Amino acid sequence: MTEYFEVLSRDGAARAAELRLADPVATPGLVDDVVENAGGMWPEHQDVPDGDERTLTVLPHRGLPAGTADEVADSFAVTAPDVDYPSAAVVSSNHVEASGADAYVLSDVQGFLGHARGFKDAILSVKDAVPEDAAVYLSGAATPRNVAVLAYAGVDLFDTDRAVALGTQGRYLTTDENHFLDDLDELPCACEACRQPREEFDRQDCVDHNVAVLEAELARVRRRIRDGRLRDYVEGQARQDQWLTALVRELDQEWGYLEARTPVYRNAHMDATTEDTLNRVEIQRFAQRVTERYENRFDAPLVLVPCSATKPYSDSQSHYQFREVIRYRAHLASITSPIGVVPQELELTYPAQHYDTVVTGEWTAGEVEFVAEVLRRYLDANDYPRVVAHVPDDYRPIVERALEAHPDLDVEFTVADHPTTDESLANLAAALEGESAYGKRERQRNTVRALADYQFGAGAGDDLFGDFQVTSRYPKLQIRADEPPTAGDDQNAAPQLATMVPNYGTLSFTLRGARRWLESDVPTKRVQIDAFVPHGSVLAPGVVDADSDIREGDEVVVEGPKAFAIGRAQMHGDAMVESTRGEACSVRHVEET
């Protein structure tokens, strides 16, 4: 367990943290000035130094290069001593053993830097072996162009070695390009080193510039992590180098690594600007839950409509026009890239109301393939008597491709030129002629059940609530038990079980709802705590155990010898158990037992 490294916020595998020295260092960050190297033990034995809290001490070590055979590594292994000051242990990516250090330095970084698959394998190997709240340190790796992607992969600590070395060679670094200094007729930067005539700018100035740009880029990365928007930046930044683009795509294939560390929702806008967005955990998770958990409960035709720039869709002028024609005689679902299919009940659910995408009137081949496949799976999972496709021409190939797997499903296309023209809306009205409308009560109850299915698992909406009442107005619905109040309840209303949270399109339980969750067949996510009564939050040191499938943002039941509570996870389950610092979960309601 680490004592001197505390994670403050997470964004996927990236962490904004603090190296807790006498003068704390914000990470991802540079640690040149605070690292003391005790030395390598290849030439001679090195004594364990008398470290202190002003520096991160790299303990005596034998660094192994990439490709070292196991028998050689075992023969020359160094046992890291147990020290009471900030420390770092040197390991190779193929021979990692947790030692209680605060950070782990990879000795074989030059063997995989620049190679996407090798880098991904090395980072995952280290992350799998060391504690969740330990820092990963890559020395001699960081440049302004690559450091955002390296942090996205899960690296915390860097130094200026590579930027300095390149500067002494006359290589002028930026976040998008490396220039030979002799090729520059002007300096494309406004840092202090560059505020001089080009003819006076020398290689020492180039070193100073490279370090300044690297520091500025790391500050940008930390801000992006705290805002929950690093991936948006990385998708663009990775394009500056082929191996970085390949690394992002390699990481996207590691579903378990990224999914466990990605919140189920957050109050951050998502920019869908590249086709790589389709592989984001948030996008894939939404598509998976819609096609595997969601259940349509309306006995009505399905009307497919295009998405809108305004979020949520129902606030847009086009969707207002669609609703005025449909008048609850059909079930509405929106087709969109990169989300896929969004049933009307889930339009508030993250990330359906939190994204913006590029609109050109043309779909890429990847978008067509992904959205058509999601629609096909959605139709596989839900029975509709027929489909009305009220979509423009560029959407039509998607619908037709998805319906190839459903040749017996009747489909009618109703758009003549544009979805909101009088003729197109008249066609939509004619297609729904004679259909019966469903009422407000049914809409509200089906919305609650759909949210529960999405959030807690297939069938959860029926298992959790059974017969229930809905009060208040959409989107702040209150779910109440269909039973009279008991002692301790508000005697003027049925007992409340949950509330709809419009910011994220989720349900938050009351204590009564939490107990209903425990009593149901729906899998519960539990956090076991020590003998105390939490107020406001549970810190990681107070966690005894937690379910490994807990994700940041999940509803969690908190139980201990002295308390029963319901709250929201602030880190994933394994991190709760392994971390020695930080908020494990926030507590909404608690009762002493």
Coordinates of C-alpha atoms in Angstrom, one line a residue:
M1 CA 0.0 0.0 0.0
T2 CA 1.2 3.5 -0.9
E3 CA 1.4 6.4 1.5
Y4 CA 2.8 9.2 -0.5
F5 CA 0.8 9.1 -3.7
E6 CA -2.9 10.1 -3.6
V7 CA -5.3 9.9 -6.6
L8 CA -7.6 12.9 -6.6
S9 CA -9.6 12.3 -9.8
R10 CA -9.8 9.7 -12.5
D11 CA -10.6 9.8 -16.2
G12 CA -10.4 6.3 -17.5
A13 CA -6.9 5.0 -16.8
A14 CA -5.5 8.5 -16.4
R15 CA -5.3 10.0 -12.9
A16 CA -4.9 13.5 -11.6
A17 CA -3.0 12.9 -8.4
E18 CA -0.5 14.3 -5.9
L19 CA 2.9 13.0 -5.0
R20 CA 2.8 13.9 -1.3
L21 CA 6.3 15.2 -0.6
A22 CA 7.1 18.1 1.7
D23 CA 6.4 20.2 -1.4
P24 CA 3.6 18.3 -3.2
V25 CA 3.9 17.6 -6.9
A26 CA 0.8 17.5 -9.1
T27 CA 0.7 14.6 -11.5
P28 CA 0.8 13.6 -14.3
G29 CA 3.9 15.7 -13.9
L30 CA 7.6 16.1 -14.0
V31 CA 9.7 14.8 -11.1
D32 CA 13.3 15.6 -12.2
D33 CA 13.8 18.0 -9.3
V34 CA 12.4 15.7 -6.6
V35 CA 14.0 12.4 -7.5
E36 CA 17.1 11.0 -5.7
N37 CA 18.5 7.8 -7.3
A38 CA 20.1 5.4 -4.8
G39 CA 22.0 3.8 -7.7
G40 CA 22.2 0.6 -9.7
M41 CA 23.7 -2.5 -8.2
W42 CA 25.3 -3.9 -11.3
P43 CA 28.8 -2.5 -10.6
E44 CA 28.6 -2.7 -6.8
H45 CA 26.4 -3.1 -3.8
Q46 CA 24.4 0.0 -2.9
D47 CA 23.3 0.8 0.7
V48 CA 19.7 1.8 1.4
P49 CA 19.8 5.6 1.7
D50 CA 18.5 7.7 4.4
G51 CA 15.6 9.2 2.5
D52 CA 13.2 11.9 3.6
E53 CA 9.9 13.4 2.6
R54 CA 11.4 16.1 0.4
T55 CA 12.3 13.6 -2.3
L56 CA 11.1 10.5 -4.1
T57 CA 14.0 8.0 -3.6
V58 CA 14.6 5.4 -6.2
L59 CA 15.7 2.4 -4.2
P60 CA 18.9 0.4 -5.1
H61 CA 18.1 -1.7 -8.1
R62 CA 19.2 -3.7 -11.1
G63 CA 17.4 -2.4 -14.2
L64 CA 16.7 -5.1 -16.8
P65 CA 16.5 -4.3 -20.5
A66 CA 13.6 -5.4 -22.7
G67 CA 13.7 -9.1 -23.6
T68 CA 15.6 -10.3 -20.5
A69 CA 15.1 -14.0 -20.0
D70 CA 13.2 -15.1 -16.9
E71 CA 16.0 -17.1 -15.4
V72 CA 18.3 -14.1 -15.7
A73 CA 15.8 -11.8 -14.2
D74 CA 15.3 -14.2 -11.3
S75 CA 19.0 -14.6 -10.7
F76 CA 19.6 -10.8 -10.4
A77 CA 16.4 -9.8 -8.7
V78 CA 16.6 -7.2 -6.0
T79 CA 14.3 -7.2 -3.0
A80 CA 13.0 -3.7 -2.4
P81 CA 13.6 -2.7 1.2
D82 CA 10.7 -1.5 3.4
V83 CA 11.3 2.2 4.0
D84 CA 9.3 4.9 5.7
Y85 CA 9.8 7.7 3.2
P86 CA 8.6 8.3 -0.4
S87 CA 10.1 5.6 -2.5
A88 CA 10.2 4.2 -6.1
A89 CA 11.1 0.6 -7.1
V90 CA 12.7 -0.2 -10.4
V91 CA 11.0 -3.0 -12.3
S92 CA 10.8 -4.3 -15.9
S93 CA 7.5 -4.7 -17.6
N94 CA 7.9 -8.5 -17.8
H95 CA 9.1 -8.9 -14.2
V96 CA 6.9 -6.8 -11.9
E97 CA 6.4 -7.5 -8.2
A98 CA 4.6 -5.2 -5.9
S99 CA 6.9 -4.1 -3.0
G100 CA 5.0 -1.4 -1.1
A101 CA 6.7 1.4 -3.0
D102 CA 4.9 4.6 -3.9
A103 CA 6.0 4.5 -7.5
Y104 CA 7.4 1.9 -10.0
V105 CA 10.0 2.9 -12.6
L106 CA 10.0 0.9 -15.8
S107 CA 13.6 0.0 -16.7
D108 CA 12.8 -1.3 -20.2
V109 CA 10.9 1.7 -21.4
Q110 CA 13.2 2.2 -24.4
G111 CA 12.3 -1.3 -25.6
F112 CA 8.7 -0.5 -26.2
L113 CA 8.5 3.2 -26.6
G114 CA 7.3 3.8 -30.2
H115 CA 5.7 0.4 -30.5
A116 CA 1.9 0.5 -29.8
R117 CA 1.3 -3.1 -28.9
G118 CA 4.4 -3.5 -26.9
F119 CA 3.7 -0.3 -25.0
K120 CA 0.1 -1.4 -24.2
D121 CA 1.3 -4.8 -23.1
A122 CA 3.9 -3.3 -20.8
I123 CA 1.6 -0.8 -19.1
L124 CA -1.1 -3.4 -18.6
S125 CA 1.5 -5.8 -17.1
V126 CA 2.6 -3.2 -14.6
K127 CA -0.9 -2.0 -13.8
D128 CA -2.0 -5.6 -13.1
A129 CA 0.8 -6.2 -10.7
V130 CA 1.1 -3.1 -8.6
P131 CA -1.5 -1.5 -6.2
E132 CA -4.2 0.6 -7.8
D133 CA -3.0 3.7 -6.0
A134 CA 0.7 3.4 -6.9
A135 CA 2.3 5.7 -9.5
V136 CA 3.9 4.5 -12.8
Y137 CA 7.1 6.3 -13.8
L138 CA 8.5 6.4 -17.3
S139 CA 11.9 8.0 -17.5
G140 CA 13.3 9.3 -20.8
A141 CA 10.0 9.0 -22.6
A142 CA 8.0 12.2 -22.5
T143 CA 7.8 14.8 -25.2
P144 CA 5.1 17.5 -25.7
R145 CA 3.7 15.4 -28.6
N146 CA 3.3 12.1 -26.8
V147 CA 2.7 12.9 -23.1
A148 CA -1.1 13.2 -23.3
V149 CA -1.5 9.8 -24.8
L150 CA 1.0 8.3 -22.3
A151 CA -1.0 9.7 -19.4
Y152 CA -4.2 8.4 -21.0
A153 CA -2.6 4.9 -21.0
G154 CA -2.1 5.3 -17.2
V155 CA 1.4 6.8 -16.7
D156 CA 1.8 9.2 -13.8
L157 CA 5.4 10.4 -13.5
F158 CA 7.7 11.7 -16.2
D159 CA 11.0 13.6 -16.5
T160 CA 12.5 16.0 -19.0
D161 CA 15.4 13.7 -20.1
R162 CA 14.1 13.1 -23.6
A163 CA 13.1 16.7 -24.2
V164 CA 16.5 18.0 -22.9
A165 CA 18.4 15.5 -25.0
L166 CA 16.6 16.4 -28.2
G167 CA 17.0 20.1 -27.4
T168 CA 20.8 19.8 -27.2
Q169 CA 20.7 18.1 -30.6
G170 CA 18.9 21.1 -32.0
R171 CA 15.4 19.5 -32.1
Y172 CA 12.6 22.1 -31.4
L173 CA 9.6 20.3 -29.9
T174 CA 5.9 21.2 -30.1
T175 CA 2.7 19.4 -29.4
D176 CA 2.3 18.5 -33.0
E177 CA 5.7 18.4 -34.6
N178 CA 9.5 18.1 -34.0
H179 CA 11.6 20.6 -36.0
F180 CA 15.2 20.9 -36.7
L181 CA 16.2 24.2 -35.3
D182 CA 18.2 25.1 -38.4
D183 CA 15.1 24.8 -40.5
L184 CA 13.1 27.4 -38.5
D185 CA 13.1 30.9 -39.8
E186 CA 10.8 32.0 -37.0
L187 CA 9.9 30.6 -33.6
P188 CA 6.3 29.3 -33.4
C189 CA 6.0 29.7 -29.6
A190 CA 5.6 32.5 -27.1
C191 CA 7.4 30.9 -24.1
E192 CA 10.0 32.9 -22.3
A193 CA 12.9 31.2 -24.2
C194 CA 11.3 32.1 -27.5
R195 CA 10.9 35.8 -26.8
Q196 CA 14.0 36.8 -28.6
P197 CA 15.2 37.2 -32.2
R198 CA 15.5 33.9 -34.0
E199 CA 19.2 34.5 -34.8
E200 CA 20.0 34.7 -31.0
F201 CA 18.1 31.5 -30.2
D202 CA 20.7 28.7 -29.5
R203 CA 20.5 25.1 -28.4
Q204 CA 20.3 25.9 -24.7
D205 CA 17.3 28.1 -25.5
C206 CA 15.9 25.1 -27.4
V207 CA 16.3 23.0 -24.3
D208 CA 14.5 25.6 -22.2
H209 CA 11.7 25.8 -24.8
N210 CA 11.3 22.0 -24.9
V211 CA 10.9 21.8 -21.1
A212 CA 8.5 24.7 -21.0
V213 CA 6.3 23.2 -23.7
L214 CA 6.3 19.9 -21.9
E215 CA 5.3 21.5 -18.6
A216 CA 2.5 23.4 -20.3
E217 CA 1.2 20.2 -22.0
L218 CA 1.2 18.3 -18.7
A219 CA -0.8 21.2 -17.1
R220 CA -3.3 20.9 -20.0
V221 CA -3.5 17.1 -19.4
R222 CA -4.2 17.5 -15.7
R223 CA -7.0 20.0 -16.4
R224 CA -8.5 17.6 -19.0
I225 CA -8.5 14.8 -16.5
R226 CA -10.1 16.9 -13.8
D227 CA -12.8 17.9 -16.3
G228 CA -13.3 14.3 -17.5
R229 CA -12.4 15.2 -21.0
L230 CA -9.0 13.8 -21.7
R231 CA -10.2 11.3 -24.3
D232 CA -11.6 14.2 -26.4
Y233 CA -8.2 15.8 -26.5
V234 CA -6.3 12.5 -27.0
E235 CA -8.3 11.6 -30.1
G236 CA -6.9 14.7 -31.8
Q237 CA -3.5 14.7 -30.2
A238 CA -2.8 11.0 -31.1
R239 CA -3.1 12.0 -34.8
Q240 CA 0.2 13.8 -34.6
D241 CA 2.1 10.5 -34.6
Q242 CA 1.2 7.1 -36.2
W243 CA 2.3 5.1 -33.2
L244 CA 0.2 7.2 -30.8
T245 CA -2.8 6.6 -33.0
A246 CA -2.1 2.9 -33.0
L247 CA -1.6 3.0 -29.2
V248 CA -5.1 4.5 -28.6
R249 CA -6.6 1.9 -30.8
E250 CA -4.7 -0.9 -29.0
L251 CA -6.0 0.4 -25.7
D252 CA -9.5 0.5 -27.1
Q253 CA -9.2 -3.2 -27.6
E254 CA -8.5 -3.7 -23.9
W255 CA -12.1 -3.5 -22.8
G256 CA -11.5 -4.8 -19.3
Y257 CA -8.7 -2.4 -18.5
L258 CA -10.5 0.8 -19.7
E259 CA -14.1 -0.2 -18.8
A260 CA -13.3 -0.8 -15.2
R261 CA -11.8 2.7 -14.9
T262 CA -14.4 4.6 -16.9
P263 CA -17.3 6.2 -15.0
V264 CA -20.8 5.0 -15.8
Y265 CA -21.8 8.7 -16.1
R266 CA -20.3 12.1 -15.6
N267 CA -21.2 15.7 -16.1
A268 CA -18.8 16.3 -18.9
H269 CA -19.5 17.1 -22.6
M270 CA -18.2 14.6 -25.1
D271 CA -16.9 15.6 -28.5
A272 CA -17.5 12.9 -31.1
T273 CA -15.1 14.2 -33.8
T274 CA -13.3 11.1 -35.1
E275 CA -14.3 7.5 -36.0
D276 CA -12.2 6.3 -33.0
T277 CA -15.0 7.8 -30.8
L278 CA -17.1 4.7 -31.8
N279 CA -14.7 2.6 -29.7
R280 CA -14.9 4.7 -26.6
V281 CA -16.0 2.8 -23.5
E282 CA -19.0 5.1 -22.9
I283 CA -20.3 4.5 -26.5
Q284 CA -19.8 0.8 -26.4
R285 CA -21.3 0.5 -22.9
F286 CA -24.4 2.4 -23.9
A287 CA -24.9 0.3 -27.1
Q288 CA -24.4 -2.9 -25.1
R289 CA -26.9 -1.9 -22.4
V290 CA -29.5 -0.7 -24.9
T291 CA -29.3 -4.0 -26.8
E292 CA -28.9 -6.4 -23.9
R293 CA -30.7 -4.8 -20.9
Y294 CA -33.4 -2.4 -22.3
E295 CA -36.9 -3.8 -22.9
N296 CA -39.6 -2.0 -24.9
R297 CA -42.8 -2.2 -22.9
F298 CA -45.0 -0.2 -25.3
D299 CA -47.5 -2.1 -27.5
A300 CA -47.1 0.2 -30.4
P301 CA -45.2 0.6 -33.7
L302 CA -41.6 1.8 -33.6
V303 CA -40.9 5.1 -35.2
L304 CA -37.2 5.7 -36.0
V305 CA -36.2 9.4 -36.3
P306 CA -32.9 11.2 -36.8
C307 CA -31.1 12.7 -33.8
S308 CA -30.9 16.5 -33.3
A309 CA -28.1 18.9 -32.5
T310 CA -30.1 20.0 -29.4
K311 CA -29.8 17.7 -26.4
P312 CA -31.9 16.3 -25.0
Y313 CA -33.6 15.5 -28.3
S314 CA -37.1 16.3 -26.9
D315 CA -36.0 20.0 -26.5
S316 CA -35.3 20.4 -30.2
Q317 CA -37.8 21.9 -32.7
S318 CA -37.6 18.9 -35.0
H319 CA -38.5 16.4 -32.2
Y320 CA -41.3 18.7 -31.0
Q321 CA -42.8 18.4 -34.5
F322 CA -42.4 14.7 -34.5
R323 CA -44.2 14.3 -31.1
E324 CA -47.0 16.6 -32.3
V325 CA -47.7 14.2 -35.1
I326 CA -47.1 10.9 -33.3
R327 CA -49.1 11.9 -30.2
Y328 CA -48.0 8.8 -28.3
R329 CA -49.4 6.4 -30.8
A330 CA -45.9 4.9 -31.4
H331 CA -42.7 4.3 -29.5
L332 CA -40.0 6.8 -30.5
A333 CA -36.3 5.9 -30.9
S334 CA -33.6 8.1 -32.3
I335 CA -30.8 7.0 -34.6
T336 CA -27.5 8.8 -34.1
S337 CA -23.7 8.5 -34.5
P338 CA -21.8 7.7 -32.4
I339 CA -24.4 6.6 -29.8
G340 CA -26.4 4.1 -32.0
V341 CA -30.1 3.8 -31.0
V342 CA -31.6 5.9 -28.2
P343 CA -35.1 4.9 -27.0
Q344 CA -37.2 7.8 -25.9
E345 CA -37.0 6.7 -22.2
L346 CA -33.2 6.9 -22.3
E347 CA -32.7 10.3 -24.0
L348 CA -31.3 11.8 -20.7
T349 CA -29.1 8.8 -19.9
Y350 CA -25.4 9.5 -20.2
P351 CA -24.0 9.9 -22.8
A352 CA -27.2 10.4 -24.9
Q353 CA -27.6 14.1 -23.8
H354 CA -23.9 14.8 -23.3
Y355 CA -22.3 14.5 -26.8
D356 CA -21.9 16.6 -29.9
T357 CA -20.9 15.2 -33.3
V358 CA -19.7 16.3 -36.7
V359 CA -22.7 16.8 -39.1
T360 CA -21.8 16.6 -42.8
G361 CA -24.9 14.9 -44.2
E362 CA -22.8 11.9 -45.0
W363 CA -21.9 8.9 -42.9
T364 CA -18.6 7.2 -42.9
A365 CA -18.4 3.4 -43.5
G366 CA -17.5 2.8 -39.9
E367 CA -20.5 4.8 -38.7
V368 CA -22.9 3.0 -41.0
E369 CA -21.6 -0.4 -39.9
F370 CA -21.7 0.4 -36.2
V371 CA -25.1 2.1 -36.0
A372 CA -26.7 -0.5 -38.3
E373 CA -25.4 -3.3 -36.1
V374 CA -26.7 -1.6 -33.0
L375 CA -30.1 -1.2 -34.6
R376 CA -30.1 -4.8 -35.7
R377 CA -29.3 -6.0 -32.2
Y378 CA -32.0 -3.7 -30.8
L379 CA -34.6 -5.2 -33.2
D380 CA -33.4 -8.7 -32.2
A381 CA -34.1 -7.9 -28.6
N382 CA -37.5 -6.1 -28.9
D383 CA -40.7 -7.1 -30.7
Y384 CA -42.6 -4.5 -32.7
P385 CA -45.6 -5.0 -34.9
R386 CA -44.0 -2.8 -37.5
V387 CA -41.4 -0.1 -38.1
V388 CA -42.0 3.5 -39.4
A389 CA -38.7 4.9 -40.6
H390 CA -39.0 8.7 -40.5
V391 CA -35.5 9.4 -41.6
P392 CA -33.7 11.3 -44.3
D393 CA -31.9 9.7 -47.3
D394 CA -28.5 9.4 -45.6
Y395 CA -30.1 7.4 -42.7
R396 CA -31.9 5.0 -45.0
P397 CA -29.0 2.6 -45.8
I398 CA -28.5 2.1 -42.0
V399 CA -32.2 1.1 -41.5
E400 CA -32.2 -1.1 -44.6
R401 CA -29.0 -2.8 -43.5
A402 CA -30.3 -3.5 -40.0
L403 CA -33.6 -4.8 -41.4
E404 CA -31.9 -7.4 -43.6
A405 CA -31.9 -9.6 -40.6
H406 CA -35.7 -9.1 -40.1
P407 CA -37.2 -9.7 -43.6
D408 CA -40.7 -10.3 -42.0
L409 CA -40.8 -7.0 -40.2
D410 CA -42.9 -4.5 -42.1
V411 CA -41.2 -1.1 -42.6
E412 CA -42.5 2.1 -44.1
F413 CA -40.3 5.1 -45.0
T414 CA -42.2 8.3 -44.7
V415 CA -39.7 11.1 -45.5
A416 CA -40.3 12.7 -48.9
D417 CA -37.4 15.2 -48.8
H418 CA -36.7 16.4 -45.2
P419 CA -38.2 15.0 -42.0
T420 CA -39.9 18.3 -41.0
T421 CA -41.5 19.3 -44.2
D422 CA -45.3 19.3 -44.3
E423 CA -45.4 16.5 -46.8
S424 CA -43.1 14.3 -44.7
L425 CA -45.0 15.0 -41.5
A426 CA -48.3 14.2 -43.3
N427 CA -46.8 10.9 -44.4
L428 CA -45.9 10.1 -40.8
A429 CA -49.4 11.0 -39.6
A430 CA -50.9 8.8 -42.3
A431 CA -48.6 5.9 -41.3
L432 CA -50.0 6.0 -37.7
E433 CA -53.6 6.4 -38.6
G434 CA -55.8 4.2 -36.5
E435 CA -53.2 3.5 -33.8
S436 CA -54.2 3.9 -30.2
A437 CA -52.4 6.3 -27.9
Y438 CA -50.9 5.3 -24.6
G439 CA -51.3 7.5 -21.5
K440 CA -49.1 9.6 -19.3
R441 CA -49.1 7.0 -16.5
E442 CA -47.9 4.3 -18.8
R443 CA -45.2 6.6 -20.2
Q444 CA -43.9 7.5 -16.8
R445 CA -43.9 3.9 -15.4
N446 CA -42.2 2.6 -18.6
T447 CA -39.6 5.3 -18.3
V448 CA -38.8 4.3 -14.7
R449 CA -38.6 0.6 -15.7
A450 CA -36.4 1.4 -18.7
L451 CA -34.0 3.4 -16.5
A452 CA -33.8 0.6 -14.0
D453 CA -33.1 -2.0 -16.7
Y454 CA -30.3 0.1 -18.2
Q455 CA -28.8 0.9 -14.8
F456 CA -29.1 -2.3 -12.9
G457 CA -29.6 -5.1 -15.4
A458 CA -32.2 -6.8 -17.7
G459 CA -35.6 -7.1 -15.9
A460 CA -34.6 -4.9 -13.0
G461 CA -37.4 -2.5 -13.7
D462 CA -40.0 -5.2 -12.9
D463 CA -38.0 -7.0 -10.2
L464 CA -37.1 -3.8 -8.2
F465 CA -40.4 -1.9 -8.2
G466 CA -43.3 -4.3 -9.0
D467 CA -46.4 -2.2 -8.6
F468 CA -45.4 1.4 -7.9
Q469 CA -46.6 5.0 -8.0
V470 CA -44.9 7.9 -9.8
T471 CA -45.2 11.4 -8.5
S472 CA -43.7 14.8 -9.5
R473 CA -43.1 15.9 -13.1
Y474 CA -40.7 14.5 -15.7
P475 CA -37.7 14.6 -15.6
K476 CA -37.7 14.6 -11.8
L477 CA -39.9 11.6 -11.3
Q478 CA -40.2 10.2 -7.8
I479 CA -40.9 6.5 -7.5
R480 CA -43.0 5.4 -4.6
A481 CA -44.1 2.1 -3.2
D482 CA -47.7 1.1 -3.9
E483 CA -48.3 0.7 -0.1
P484 CA -49.4 2.9 2.8
P485 CA -46.8 4.7 4.8
T486 CA -45.5 3.2 8.0
A487 CA -44.1 4.6 11.2
G488 CA -41.3 7.1 10.4
D489 CA -42.6 7.8 6.9
D490 CA -44.3 11.0 5.7
Q491 CA -47.9 10.1 6.5
N492 CA -49.2 12.1 3.6
A493 CA -47.5 10.2 0.8
A494 CA -46.6 6.7 -0.1
P495 CA -43.0 5.7 0.9
Q496 CA -40.4 6.9 -1.6
L497 CA -38.1 4.3 -3.2
A498 CA -36.0 6.4 -5.7
T499 CA -35.7 9.6 -7.6
M500 CA -34.9 10.2 -11.2
V501 CA -31.7 12.3 -11.7
P502 CA -32.3 14.4 -14.9
N503 CA -28.6 15.4 -15.3
Y504 CA -27.6 11.8 -16.0
G505 CA -30.8 9.9 -16.7
T506 CA -30.3 7.6 -13.7
L507 CA -32.2 6.5 -10.6
S508 CA -31.0 7.2 -7.0
F509 CA -32.3 5.1 -4.2
T510 CA -33.6 6.1 -0.8
L511 CA -32.8 3.7 2.1
R512 CA -36.2 2.0 1.6
G513 CA -35.3 1.6 -2.1
A514 CA -31.9 0.2 -1.2
R515 CA -33.5 -2.4 1.0
R516 CA -35.9 -3.3 -1.8
W517 CA -32.8 -3.7 -4.0
L518 CA -31.3 -6.1 -1.5
E519 CA -34.5 -8.1 -1.3
S520 CA -34.9 -8.4 -5.1
D521 CA -33.2 -10.8 -7.5
V522 CA -31.3 -7.9 -9.1
P523 CA -27.5 -8.1 -8.5
T524 CA -26.5 -5.7 -5.8
K525 CA -23.3 -3.7 -5.7
R526 CA -22.1 -3.7 -2.1
V527 CA -19.3 -1.8 -0.2
Q528 CA -18.4 -3.4 3.2
I529 CA -17.0 -0.9 5.7
D530 CA -15.5 -1.0 9.1
A531 CA -17.3 -0.2 12.4
F532 CA -18.2 3.4 11.9
V533 CA -21.1 5.5 10.8
P534 CA -20.2 7.4 7.6
H535 CA -21.4 11.0 7.2
G536 CA -21.1 12.4 3.7
S537 CA -18.6 10.0 2.3
V538 CA -16.6 6.8 2.9
L539 CA -12.8 7.1 2.5
A540 CA -10.9 4.2 1.0
P541 CA -9.1 3.2 4.3
G542 CA -12.5 2.5 5.8
V543 CA -13.5 0.0 3.1
V544 CA -13.2 -3.7 4.1
D545 CA -14.3 -5.1 0.8
A546 CA -16.2 -4.1 -2.3
D547 CA -17.7 -5.8 -5.3
S548 CA -15.2 -5.8 -8.2
D549 CA -17.9 -4.9 -10.7
I550 CA -18.5 -1.6 -9.1
R551 CA -17.8 1.3 -11.4
E552 CA -17.4 5.0 -10.6
G553 CA -20.9 6.5 -10.6
D554 CA -22.7 3.3 -9.7
E555 CA -25.3 3.2 -7.0
V556 CA -23.9 1.2 -4.1
V557 CA -25.2 -0.3 -0.8
V558 CA -22.8 0.5 2.0
E559 CA -22.9 -1.9 5.0
G560 CA -21.0 -2.2 8.2
P561 CA -21.3 -3.3 11.8
K562 CA -22.7 0.1 12.7
A563 CA -24.3 1.5 9.6
F564 CA -26.5 0.8 6.6
A565 CA -26.3 3.4 3.8
I566 CA -27.0 4.1 0.1
G567 CA -24.7 6.2 -2.0
R568 CA -22.6 6.5 -5.2
A569 CA -19.2 5.1 -6.0
Q570 CA -16.4 7.5 -6.5
M571 CA -13.9 4.9 -7.7
H572 CA -14.2 1.4 -9.1
G573 CA -14.5 -1.5 -6.7
D574 CA -10.9 -2.8 -6.9
A575 CA -9.6 0.7 -6.3
M576 CA -11.8 0.9 -3.1
V577 CA -10.1 -2.1 -1.7
E578 CA -6.5 -1.4 -2.8
S579 CA -6.3 2.3 -2.2
T580 CA -5.1 3.8 1.0
R581 CA -6.4 7.4 0.3
G582 CA -9.3 9.1 -1.4
E583 CA -13.0 9.0 -1.4
A584 CA -14.4 5.5 -2.1
C585 CA -18.1 6.5 -2.2
S586 CA -20.3 9.4 -1.4
V587 CA -23.2 8.6 1.0
R588 CA -26.7 10.0 0.3
H589 CA -28.7 8.4 3.2
V590 CA -27.5 6.5 6.2
E591 CA -29.0 4.9 9.3
E592 CA -27.2 3.7 12.3
T593 CA -27.7 0.0 13.1

